[in-house]
PDB file of C-alpha atoms in Angstrom:
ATOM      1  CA  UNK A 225     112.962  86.183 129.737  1.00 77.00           C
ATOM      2  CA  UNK A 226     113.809  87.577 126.446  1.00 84.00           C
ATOM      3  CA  UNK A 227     117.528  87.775 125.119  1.00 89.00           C
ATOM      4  CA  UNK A 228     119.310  90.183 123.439  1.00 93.00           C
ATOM      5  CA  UNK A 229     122.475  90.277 121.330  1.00 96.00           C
ATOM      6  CA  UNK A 230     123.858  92.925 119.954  1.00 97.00           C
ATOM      7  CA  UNK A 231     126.322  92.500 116.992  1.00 98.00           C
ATOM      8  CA  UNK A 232     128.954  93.692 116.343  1.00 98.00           C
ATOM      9  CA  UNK A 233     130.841  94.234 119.941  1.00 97.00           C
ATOM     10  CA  UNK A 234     132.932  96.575 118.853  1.00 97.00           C
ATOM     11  CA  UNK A 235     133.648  98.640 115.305  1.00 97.00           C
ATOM     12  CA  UNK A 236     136.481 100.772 113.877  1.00 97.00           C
ATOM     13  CA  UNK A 237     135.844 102.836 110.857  1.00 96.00           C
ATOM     14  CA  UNK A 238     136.916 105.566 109.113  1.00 97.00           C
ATOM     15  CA  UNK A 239     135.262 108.430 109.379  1.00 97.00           C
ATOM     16  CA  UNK A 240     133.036 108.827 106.016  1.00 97.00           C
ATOM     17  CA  UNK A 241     132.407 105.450 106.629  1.00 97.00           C
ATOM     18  CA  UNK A 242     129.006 103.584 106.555  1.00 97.00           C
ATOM     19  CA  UNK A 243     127.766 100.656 109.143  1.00 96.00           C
ATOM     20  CA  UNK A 244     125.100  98.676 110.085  1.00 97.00           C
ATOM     21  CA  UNK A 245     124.050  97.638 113.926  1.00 98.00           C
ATOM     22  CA  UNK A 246     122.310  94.488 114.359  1.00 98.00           C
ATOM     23  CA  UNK A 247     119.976  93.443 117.371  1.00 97.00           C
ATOM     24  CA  UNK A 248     118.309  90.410 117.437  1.00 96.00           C
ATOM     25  CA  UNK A 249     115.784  89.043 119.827  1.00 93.00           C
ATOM     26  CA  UNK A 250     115.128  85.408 121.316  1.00 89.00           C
ATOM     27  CA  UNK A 251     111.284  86.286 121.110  1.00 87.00           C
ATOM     28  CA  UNK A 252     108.719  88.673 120.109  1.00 84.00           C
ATOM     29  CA  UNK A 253     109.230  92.288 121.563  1.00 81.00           C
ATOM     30  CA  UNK A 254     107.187  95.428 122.324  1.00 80.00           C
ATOM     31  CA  UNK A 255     108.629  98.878 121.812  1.00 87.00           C
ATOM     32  CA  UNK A 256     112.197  98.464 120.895  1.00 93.00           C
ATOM     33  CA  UNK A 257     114.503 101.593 120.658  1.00 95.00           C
ATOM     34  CA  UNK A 258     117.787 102.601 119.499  1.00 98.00           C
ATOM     35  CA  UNK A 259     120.128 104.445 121.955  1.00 97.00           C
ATOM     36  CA  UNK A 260     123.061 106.406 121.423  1.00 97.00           C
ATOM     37  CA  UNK A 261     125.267 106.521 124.725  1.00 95.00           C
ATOM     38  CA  UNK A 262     126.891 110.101 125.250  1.00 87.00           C
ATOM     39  CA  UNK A 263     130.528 109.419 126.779  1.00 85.00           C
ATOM     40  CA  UNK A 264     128.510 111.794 129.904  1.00 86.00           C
ATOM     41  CA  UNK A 265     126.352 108.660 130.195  1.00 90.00           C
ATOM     42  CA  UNK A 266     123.635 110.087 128.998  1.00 89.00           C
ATOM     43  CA  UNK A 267     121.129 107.626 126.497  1.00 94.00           C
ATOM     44  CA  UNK A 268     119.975 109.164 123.457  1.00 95.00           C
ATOM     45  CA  UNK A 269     116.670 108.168 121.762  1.00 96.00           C
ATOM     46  CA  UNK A 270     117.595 107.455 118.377  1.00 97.00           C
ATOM     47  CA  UNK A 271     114.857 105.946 117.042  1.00 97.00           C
ATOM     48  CA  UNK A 272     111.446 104.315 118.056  1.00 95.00           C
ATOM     49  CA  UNK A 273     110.941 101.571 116.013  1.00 95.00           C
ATOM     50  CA  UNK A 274     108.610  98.438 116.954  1.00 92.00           C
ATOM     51  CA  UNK A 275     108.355  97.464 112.719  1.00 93.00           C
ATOM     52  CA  UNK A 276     109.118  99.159 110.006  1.00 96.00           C
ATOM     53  CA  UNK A 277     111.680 101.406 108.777  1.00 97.00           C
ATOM     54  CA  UNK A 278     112.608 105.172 109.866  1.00 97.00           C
ATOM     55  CA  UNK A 279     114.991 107.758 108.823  1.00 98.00           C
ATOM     56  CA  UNK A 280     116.619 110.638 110.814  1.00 97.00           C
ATOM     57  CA  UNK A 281     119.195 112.127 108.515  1.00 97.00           C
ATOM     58  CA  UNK A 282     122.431 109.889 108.114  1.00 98.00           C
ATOM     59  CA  UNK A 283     120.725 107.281 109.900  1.00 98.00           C
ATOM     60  CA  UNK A 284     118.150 105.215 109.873  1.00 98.00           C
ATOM     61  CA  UNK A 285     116.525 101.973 111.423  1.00 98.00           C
ATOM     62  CA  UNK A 286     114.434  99.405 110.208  1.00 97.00           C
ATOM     63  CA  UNK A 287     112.517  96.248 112.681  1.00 96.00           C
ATOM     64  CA  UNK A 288     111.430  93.136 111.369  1.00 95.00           C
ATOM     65  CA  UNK A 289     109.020  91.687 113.876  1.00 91.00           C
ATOM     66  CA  UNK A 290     108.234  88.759 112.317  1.00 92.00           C
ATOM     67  CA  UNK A 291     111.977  87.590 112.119  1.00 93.00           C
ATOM     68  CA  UNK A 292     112.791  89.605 115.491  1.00 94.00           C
ATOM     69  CA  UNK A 293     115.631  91.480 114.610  1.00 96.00           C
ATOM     70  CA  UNK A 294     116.663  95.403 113.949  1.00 97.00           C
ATOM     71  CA  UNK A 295     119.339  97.077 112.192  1.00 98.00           C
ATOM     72  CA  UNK A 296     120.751 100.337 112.673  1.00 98.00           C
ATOM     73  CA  UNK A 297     121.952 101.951 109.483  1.00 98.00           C
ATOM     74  CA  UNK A 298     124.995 105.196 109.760  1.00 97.00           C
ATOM     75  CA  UNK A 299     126.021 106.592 106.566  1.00 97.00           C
ATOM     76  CA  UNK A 300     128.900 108.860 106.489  1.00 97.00           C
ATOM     77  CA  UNK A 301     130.002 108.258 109.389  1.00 97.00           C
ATOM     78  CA  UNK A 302     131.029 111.160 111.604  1.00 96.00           C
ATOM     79  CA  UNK A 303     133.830 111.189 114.608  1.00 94.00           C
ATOM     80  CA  UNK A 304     130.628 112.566 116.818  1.00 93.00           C
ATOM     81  CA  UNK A 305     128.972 108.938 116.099  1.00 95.00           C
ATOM     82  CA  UNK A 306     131.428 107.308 118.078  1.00 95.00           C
ATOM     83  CA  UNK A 307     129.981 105.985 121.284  1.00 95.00           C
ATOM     84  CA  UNK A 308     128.116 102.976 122.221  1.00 97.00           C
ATOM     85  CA  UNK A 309     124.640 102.146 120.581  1.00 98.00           C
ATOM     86  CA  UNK A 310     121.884  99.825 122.296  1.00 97.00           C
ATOM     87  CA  UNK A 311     118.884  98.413 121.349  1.00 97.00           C
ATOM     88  CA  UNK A 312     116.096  97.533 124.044  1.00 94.00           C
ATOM     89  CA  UNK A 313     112.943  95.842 123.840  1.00 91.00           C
ATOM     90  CA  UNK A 314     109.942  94.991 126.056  1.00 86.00           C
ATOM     91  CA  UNK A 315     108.654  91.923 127.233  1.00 81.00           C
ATOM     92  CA  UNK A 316     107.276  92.754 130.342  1.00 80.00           C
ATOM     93  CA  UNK A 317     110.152  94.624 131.342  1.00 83.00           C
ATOM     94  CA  UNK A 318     112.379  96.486 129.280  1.00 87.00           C
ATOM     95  CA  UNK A 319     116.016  94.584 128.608  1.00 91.00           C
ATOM     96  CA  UNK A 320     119.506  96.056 126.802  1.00 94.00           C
ATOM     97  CA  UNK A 321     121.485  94.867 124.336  1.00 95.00           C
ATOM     98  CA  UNK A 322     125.006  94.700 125.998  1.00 95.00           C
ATOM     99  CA  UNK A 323     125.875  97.374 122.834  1.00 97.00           C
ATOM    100  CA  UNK A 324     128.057  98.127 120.299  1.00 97.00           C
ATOM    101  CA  UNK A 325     131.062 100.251 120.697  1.00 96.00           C
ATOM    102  CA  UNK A 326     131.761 102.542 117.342  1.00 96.00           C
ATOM    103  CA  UNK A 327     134.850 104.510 116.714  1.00 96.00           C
ATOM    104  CA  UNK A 328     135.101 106.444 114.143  1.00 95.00           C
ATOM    105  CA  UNK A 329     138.737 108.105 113.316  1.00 96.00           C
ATOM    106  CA  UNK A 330     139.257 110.991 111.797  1.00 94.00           C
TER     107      UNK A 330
ATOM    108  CA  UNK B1396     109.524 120.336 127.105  1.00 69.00           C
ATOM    109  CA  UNK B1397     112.075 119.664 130.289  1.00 83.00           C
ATOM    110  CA  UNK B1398     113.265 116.429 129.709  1.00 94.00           C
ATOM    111  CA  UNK B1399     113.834 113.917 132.551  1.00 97.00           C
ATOM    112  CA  UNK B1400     116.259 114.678 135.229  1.00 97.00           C
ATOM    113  CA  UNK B1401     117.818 113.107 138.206  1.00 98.00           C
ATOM    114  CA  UNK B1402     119.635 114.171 141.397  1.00 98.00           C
ATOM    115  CA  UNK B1403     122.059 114.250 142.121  1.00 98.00           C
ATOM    116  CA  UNK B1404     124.551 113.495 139.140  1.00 97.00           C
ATOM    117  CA  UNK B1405     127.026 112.344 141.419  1.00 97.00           C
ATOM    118  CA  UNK B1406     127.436 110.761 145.010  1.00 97.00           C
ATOM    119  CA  UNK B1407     130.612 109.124 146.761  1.00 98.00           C
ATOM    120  CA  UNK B1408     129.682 107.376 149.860  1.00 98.00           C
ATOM    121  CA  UNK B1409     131.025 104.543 152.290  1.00 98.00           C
ATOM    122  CA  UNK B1410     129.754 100.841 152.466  1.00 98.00           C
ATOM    123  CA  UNK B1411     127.465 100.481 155.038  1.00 98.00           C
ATOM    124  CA  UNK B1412     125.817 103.841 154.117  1.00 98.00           C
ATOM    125  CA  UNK B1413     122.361 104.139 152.267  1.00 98.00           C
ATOM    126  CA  UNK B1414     121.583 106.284 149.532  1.00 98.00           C
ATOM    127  CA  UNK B1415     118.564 108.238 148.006  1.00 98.00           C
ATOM    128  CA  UNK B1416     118.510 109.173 144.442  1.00 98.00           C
ATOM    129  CA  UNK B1417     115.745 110.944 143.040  1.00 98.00           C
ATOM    130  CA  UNK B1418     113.772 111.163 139.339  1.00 98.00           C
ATOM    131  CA  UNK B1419     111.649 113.670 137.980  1.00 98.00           C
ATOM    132  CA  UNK B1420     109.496 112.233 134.789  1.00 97.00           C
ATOM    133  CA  UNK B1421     108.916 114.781 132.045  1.00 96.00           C
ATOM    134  CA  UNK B1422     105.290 116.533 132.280  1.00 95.00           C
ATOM    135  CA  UNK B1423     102.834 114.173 131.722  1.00 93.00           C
ATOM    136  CA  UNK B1424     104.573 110.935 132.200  1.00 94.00           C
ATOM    137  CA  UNK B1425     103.036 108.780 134.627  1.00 93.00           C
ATOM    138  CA  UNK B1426     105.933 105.314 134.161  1.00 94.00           C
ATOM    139  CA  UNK B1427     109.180 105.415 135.601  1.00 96.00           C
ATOM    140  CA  UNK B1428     111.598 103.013 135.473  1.00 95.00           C
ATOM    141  CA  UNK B1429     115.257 102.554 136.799  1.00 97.00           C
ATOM    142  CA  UNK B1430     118.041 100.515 135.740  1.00 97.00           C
ATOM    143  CA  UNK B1431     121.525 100.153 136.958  1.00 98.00           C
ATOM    144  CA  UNK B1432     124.649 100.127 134.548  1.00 97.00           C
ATOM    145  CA  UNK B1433     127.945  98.602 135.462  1.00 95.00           C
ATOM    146  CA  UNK B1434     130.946  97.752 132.717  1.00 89.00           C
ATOM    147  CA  UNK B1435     130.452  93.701 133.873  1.00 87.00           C
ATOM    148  CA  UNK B1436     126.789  93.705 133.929  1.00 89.00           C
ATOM    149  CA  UNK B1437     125.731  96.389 131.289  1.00 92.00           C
ATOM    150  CA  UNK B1438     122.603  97.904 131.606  1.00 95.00           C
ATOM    151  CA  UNK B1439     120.022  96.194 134.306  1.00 95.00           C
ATOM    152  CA  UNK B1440     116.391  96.899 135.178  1.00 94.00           C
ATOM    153  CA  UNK B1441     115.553  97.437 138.801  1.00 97.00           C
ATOM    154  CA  UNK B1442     111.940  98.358 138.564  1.00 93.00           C
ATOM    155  CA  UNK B1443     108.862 100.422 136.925  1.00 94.00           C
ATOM    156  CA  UNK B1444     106.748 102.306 138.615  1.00 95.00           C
ATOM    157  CA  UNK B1445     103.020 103.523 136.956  1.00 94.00           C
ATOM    158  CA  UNK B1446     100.927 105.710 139.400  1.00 92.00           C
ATOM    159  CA  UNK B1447     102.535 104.979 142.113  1.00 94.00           C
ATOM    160  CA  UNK B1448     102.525 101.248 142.087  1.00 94.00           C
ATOM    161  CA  UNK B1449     105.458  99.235 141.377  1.00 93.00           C
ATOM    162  CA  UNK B1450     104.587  97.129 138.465  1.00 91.00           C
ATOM    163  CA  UNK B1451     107.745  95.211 137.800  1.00 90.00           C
ATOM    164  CA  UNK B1452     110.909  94.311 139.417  1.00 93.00           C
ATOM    165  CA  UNK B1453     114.175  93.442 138.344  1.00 93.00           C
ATOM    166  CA  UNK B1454     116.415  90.769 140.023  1.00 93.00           C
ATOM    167  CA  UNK B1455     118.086  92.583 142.726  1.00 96.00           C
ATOM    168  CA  UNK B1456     118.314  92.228 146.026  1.00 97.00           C
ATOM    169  CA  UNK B1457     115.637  94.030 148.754  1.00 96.00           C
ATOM    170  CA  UNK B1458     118.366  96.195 149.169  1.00 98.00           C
ATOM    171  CA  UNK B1459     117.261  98.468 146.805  1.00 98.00           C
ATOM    172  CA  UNK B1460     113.707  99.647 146.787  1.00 97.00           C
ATOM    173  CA  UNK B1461     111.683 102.486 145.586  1.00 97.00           C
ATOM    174  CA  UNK B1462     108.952 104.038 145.081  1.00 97.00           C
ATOM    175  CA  UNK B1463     106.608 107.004 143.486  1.00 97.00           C
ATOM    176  CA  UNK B1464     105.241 110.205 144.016  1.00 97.00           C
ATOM    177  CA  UNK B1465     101.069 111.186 143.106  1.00 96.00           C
ATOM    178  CA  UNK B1466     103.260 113.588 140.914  1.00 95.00           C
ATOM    179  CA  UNK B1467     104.705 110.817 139.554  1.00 95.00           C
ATOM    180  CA  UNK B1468     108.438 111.819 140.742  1.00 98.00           C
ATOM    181  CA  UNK B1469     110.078 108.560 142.000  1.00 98.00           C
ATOM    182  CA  UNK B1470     113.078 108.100 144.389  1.00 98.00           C
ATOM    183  CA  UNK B1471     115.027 104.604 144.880  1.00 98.00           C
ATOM    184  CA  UNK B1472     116.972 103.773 147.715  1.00 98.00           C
ATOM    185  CA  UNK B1473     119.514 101.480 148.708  1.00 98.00           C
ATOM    186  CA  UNK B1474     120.520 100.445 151.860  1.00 97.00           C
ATOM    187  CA  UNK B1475     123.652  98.657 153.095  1.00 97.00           C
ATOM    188  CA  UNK B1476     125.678 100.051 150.635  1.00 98.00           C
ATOM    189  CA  UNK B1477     128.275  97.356 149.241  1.00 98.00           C
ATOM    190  CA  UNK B1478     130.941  98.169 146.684  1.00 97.00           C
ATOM    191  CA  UNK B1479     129.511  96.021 144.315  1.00 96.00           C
ATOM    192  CA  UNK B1480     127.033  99.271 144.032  1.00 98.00           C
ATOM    193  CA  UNK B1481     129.010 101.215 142.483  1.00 98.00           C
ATOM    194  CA  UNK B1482     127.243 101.958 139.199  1.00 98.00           C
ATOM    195  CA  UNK B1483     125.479 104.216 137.097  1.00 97.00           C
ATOM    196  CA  UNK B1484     121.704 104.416 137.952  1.00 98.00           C
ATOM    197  CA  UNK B1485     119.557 105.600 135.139  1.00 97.00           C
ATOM    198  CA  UNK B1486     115.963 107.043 135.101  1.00 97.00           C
ATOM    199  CA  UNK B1487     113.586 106.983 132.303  1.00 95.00           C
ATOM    200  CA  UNK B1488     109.946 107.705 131.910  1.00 95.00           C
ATOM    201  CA  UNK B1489     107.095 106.821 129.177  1.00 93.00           C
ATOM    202  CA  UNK B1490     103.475 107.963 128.696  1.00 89.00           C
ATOM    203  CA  UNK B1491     102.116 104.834 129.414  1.00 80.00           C
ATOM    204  CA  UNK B1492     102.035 101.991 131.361  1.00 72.00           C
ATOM    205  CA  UNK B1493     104.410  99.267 130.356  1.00 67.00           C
ATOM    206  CA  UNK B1494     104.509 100.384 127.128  1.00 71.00           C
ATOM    207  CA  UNK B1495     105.739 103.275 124.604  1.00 83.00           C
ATOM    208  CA  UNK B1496     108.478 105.169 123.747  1.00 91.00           C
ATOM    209  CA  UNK B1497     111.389 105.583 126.826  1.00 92.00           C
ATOM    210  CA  UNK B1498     113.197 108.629 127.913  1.00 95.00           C
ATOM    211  CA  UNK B1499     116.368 108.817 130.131  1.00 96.00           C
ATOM    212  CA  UNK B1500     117.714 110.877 132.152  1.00 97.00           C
ATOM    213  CA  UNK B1501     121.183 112.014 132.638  1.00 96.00           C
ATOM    214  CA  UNK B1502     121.697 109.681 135.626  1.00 96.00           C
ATOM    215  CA  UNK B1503     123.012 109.420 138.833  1.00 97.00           C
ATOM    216  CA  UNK B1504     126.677 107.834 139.169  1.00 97.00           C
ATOM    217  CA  UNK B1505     127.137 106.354 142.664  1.00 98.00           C
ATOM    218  CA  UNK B1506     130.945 105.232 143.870  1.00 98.00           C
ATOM    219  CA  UNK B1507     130.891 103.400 146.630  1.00 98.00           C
ATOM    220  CA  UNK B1508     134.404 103.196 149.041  1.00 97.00           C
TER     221      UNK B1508
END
């Protein structure tokens, strides 16, 4: 099956901050999303994004399928983006990213 | 729109037990799926369910099964309960079958003793 990887594990910023999220792929995937993880548990659709680019206020997203990889983009970073993020795509199941952990300090 | 929810949101039972945990799609969606998230393991697909057929299955043992409603609510069950099982089981459901966007619910955290 597919792999995964998330980069990078973990991330400290300041809040005002920007960062980028990076999810690559070992093969060509269907459907990949960006989560946000509440600390409730709770997974948050951030984006949909099998190619292309999308924006949702401070952040945005953009897939390359061709080079299988994804980036999330968060611009002025808030303390309410801390949490972890995760990407997931579809071969013929769905498989997670083990995730990045952002804090953002105030 | 009621988005996707599970029951209950929290259990405590004793190895040996069995457990039923239940997942009600938003309106419309006929593919559930469930996945099981542990701090070691991260976030792990047990299966998928599309009108009530199980289409895919993770790698887990036949402890846990599940299955779907014609109303395309979906329970999963695991027997034997181990401590090992302790986890956070999450429910999503899509439109379509193996395919399109995903939706979670709020999940079900189990703690096994």
């Amino acid at each position: 099956g597919i792999q995964v990887e998330q980069s990078p594990p973990d991330l400290i910023l300041q809040e005002g901050a920007n960062s980028t999220l990076r999810c690559n792929f070992s093969d060509s995937v269907n459907n990949l999303q960006w989560f946000h993880q509440n600390p409730w548990g709770q997974l948050i659709n951030l984006f949909y994004i099998p190619s292309g680019t999308k924006q949702n206020g401070r952040l945005s997203a953009t897939t390359v399928a061709t080079e299988r990889y994804s980036l999330l983009y968060i611009s002025s970073s808030q303390t309410t983006d801390s949490g972890v993020y995760f990407c997931a795509g579809r071969d013929d199941k769905i498989i997670f990213g083990k995730g990045t952990r952002l804090h953002i300090l105030p | 729109k009621a988005g996707v929810t599970q029951t209950p949101r929290y259990l405590i039972k004793t190895r040996g037990q069995q457990v039923t945990l239940s997942c009600s799609p938003i309106s419309g969606h006929r593919s559930v799926s469930w996945y099981q998230q542990t701090p070691g393991q991260g976030l792990q697909f047990l299966f998928e369910y599309f009108s009530e057929t199980q289409r895919n299955k993770g790698n887990f043992p036949g402890r846990f099964s599940g299955r779907q409603f014609s109303n395309s609510r979906s329970e999963m069950n695991v027997s034997t309960l181990e401590l090992g099982d302790s986890a956070l089981y999450l429910c999503a459901s899509s439109l379509w079958e193996s395919g399109g966007e995903q939706y979670f619910g709020p999940g079900t955290r189990l703690t096994v003793t």
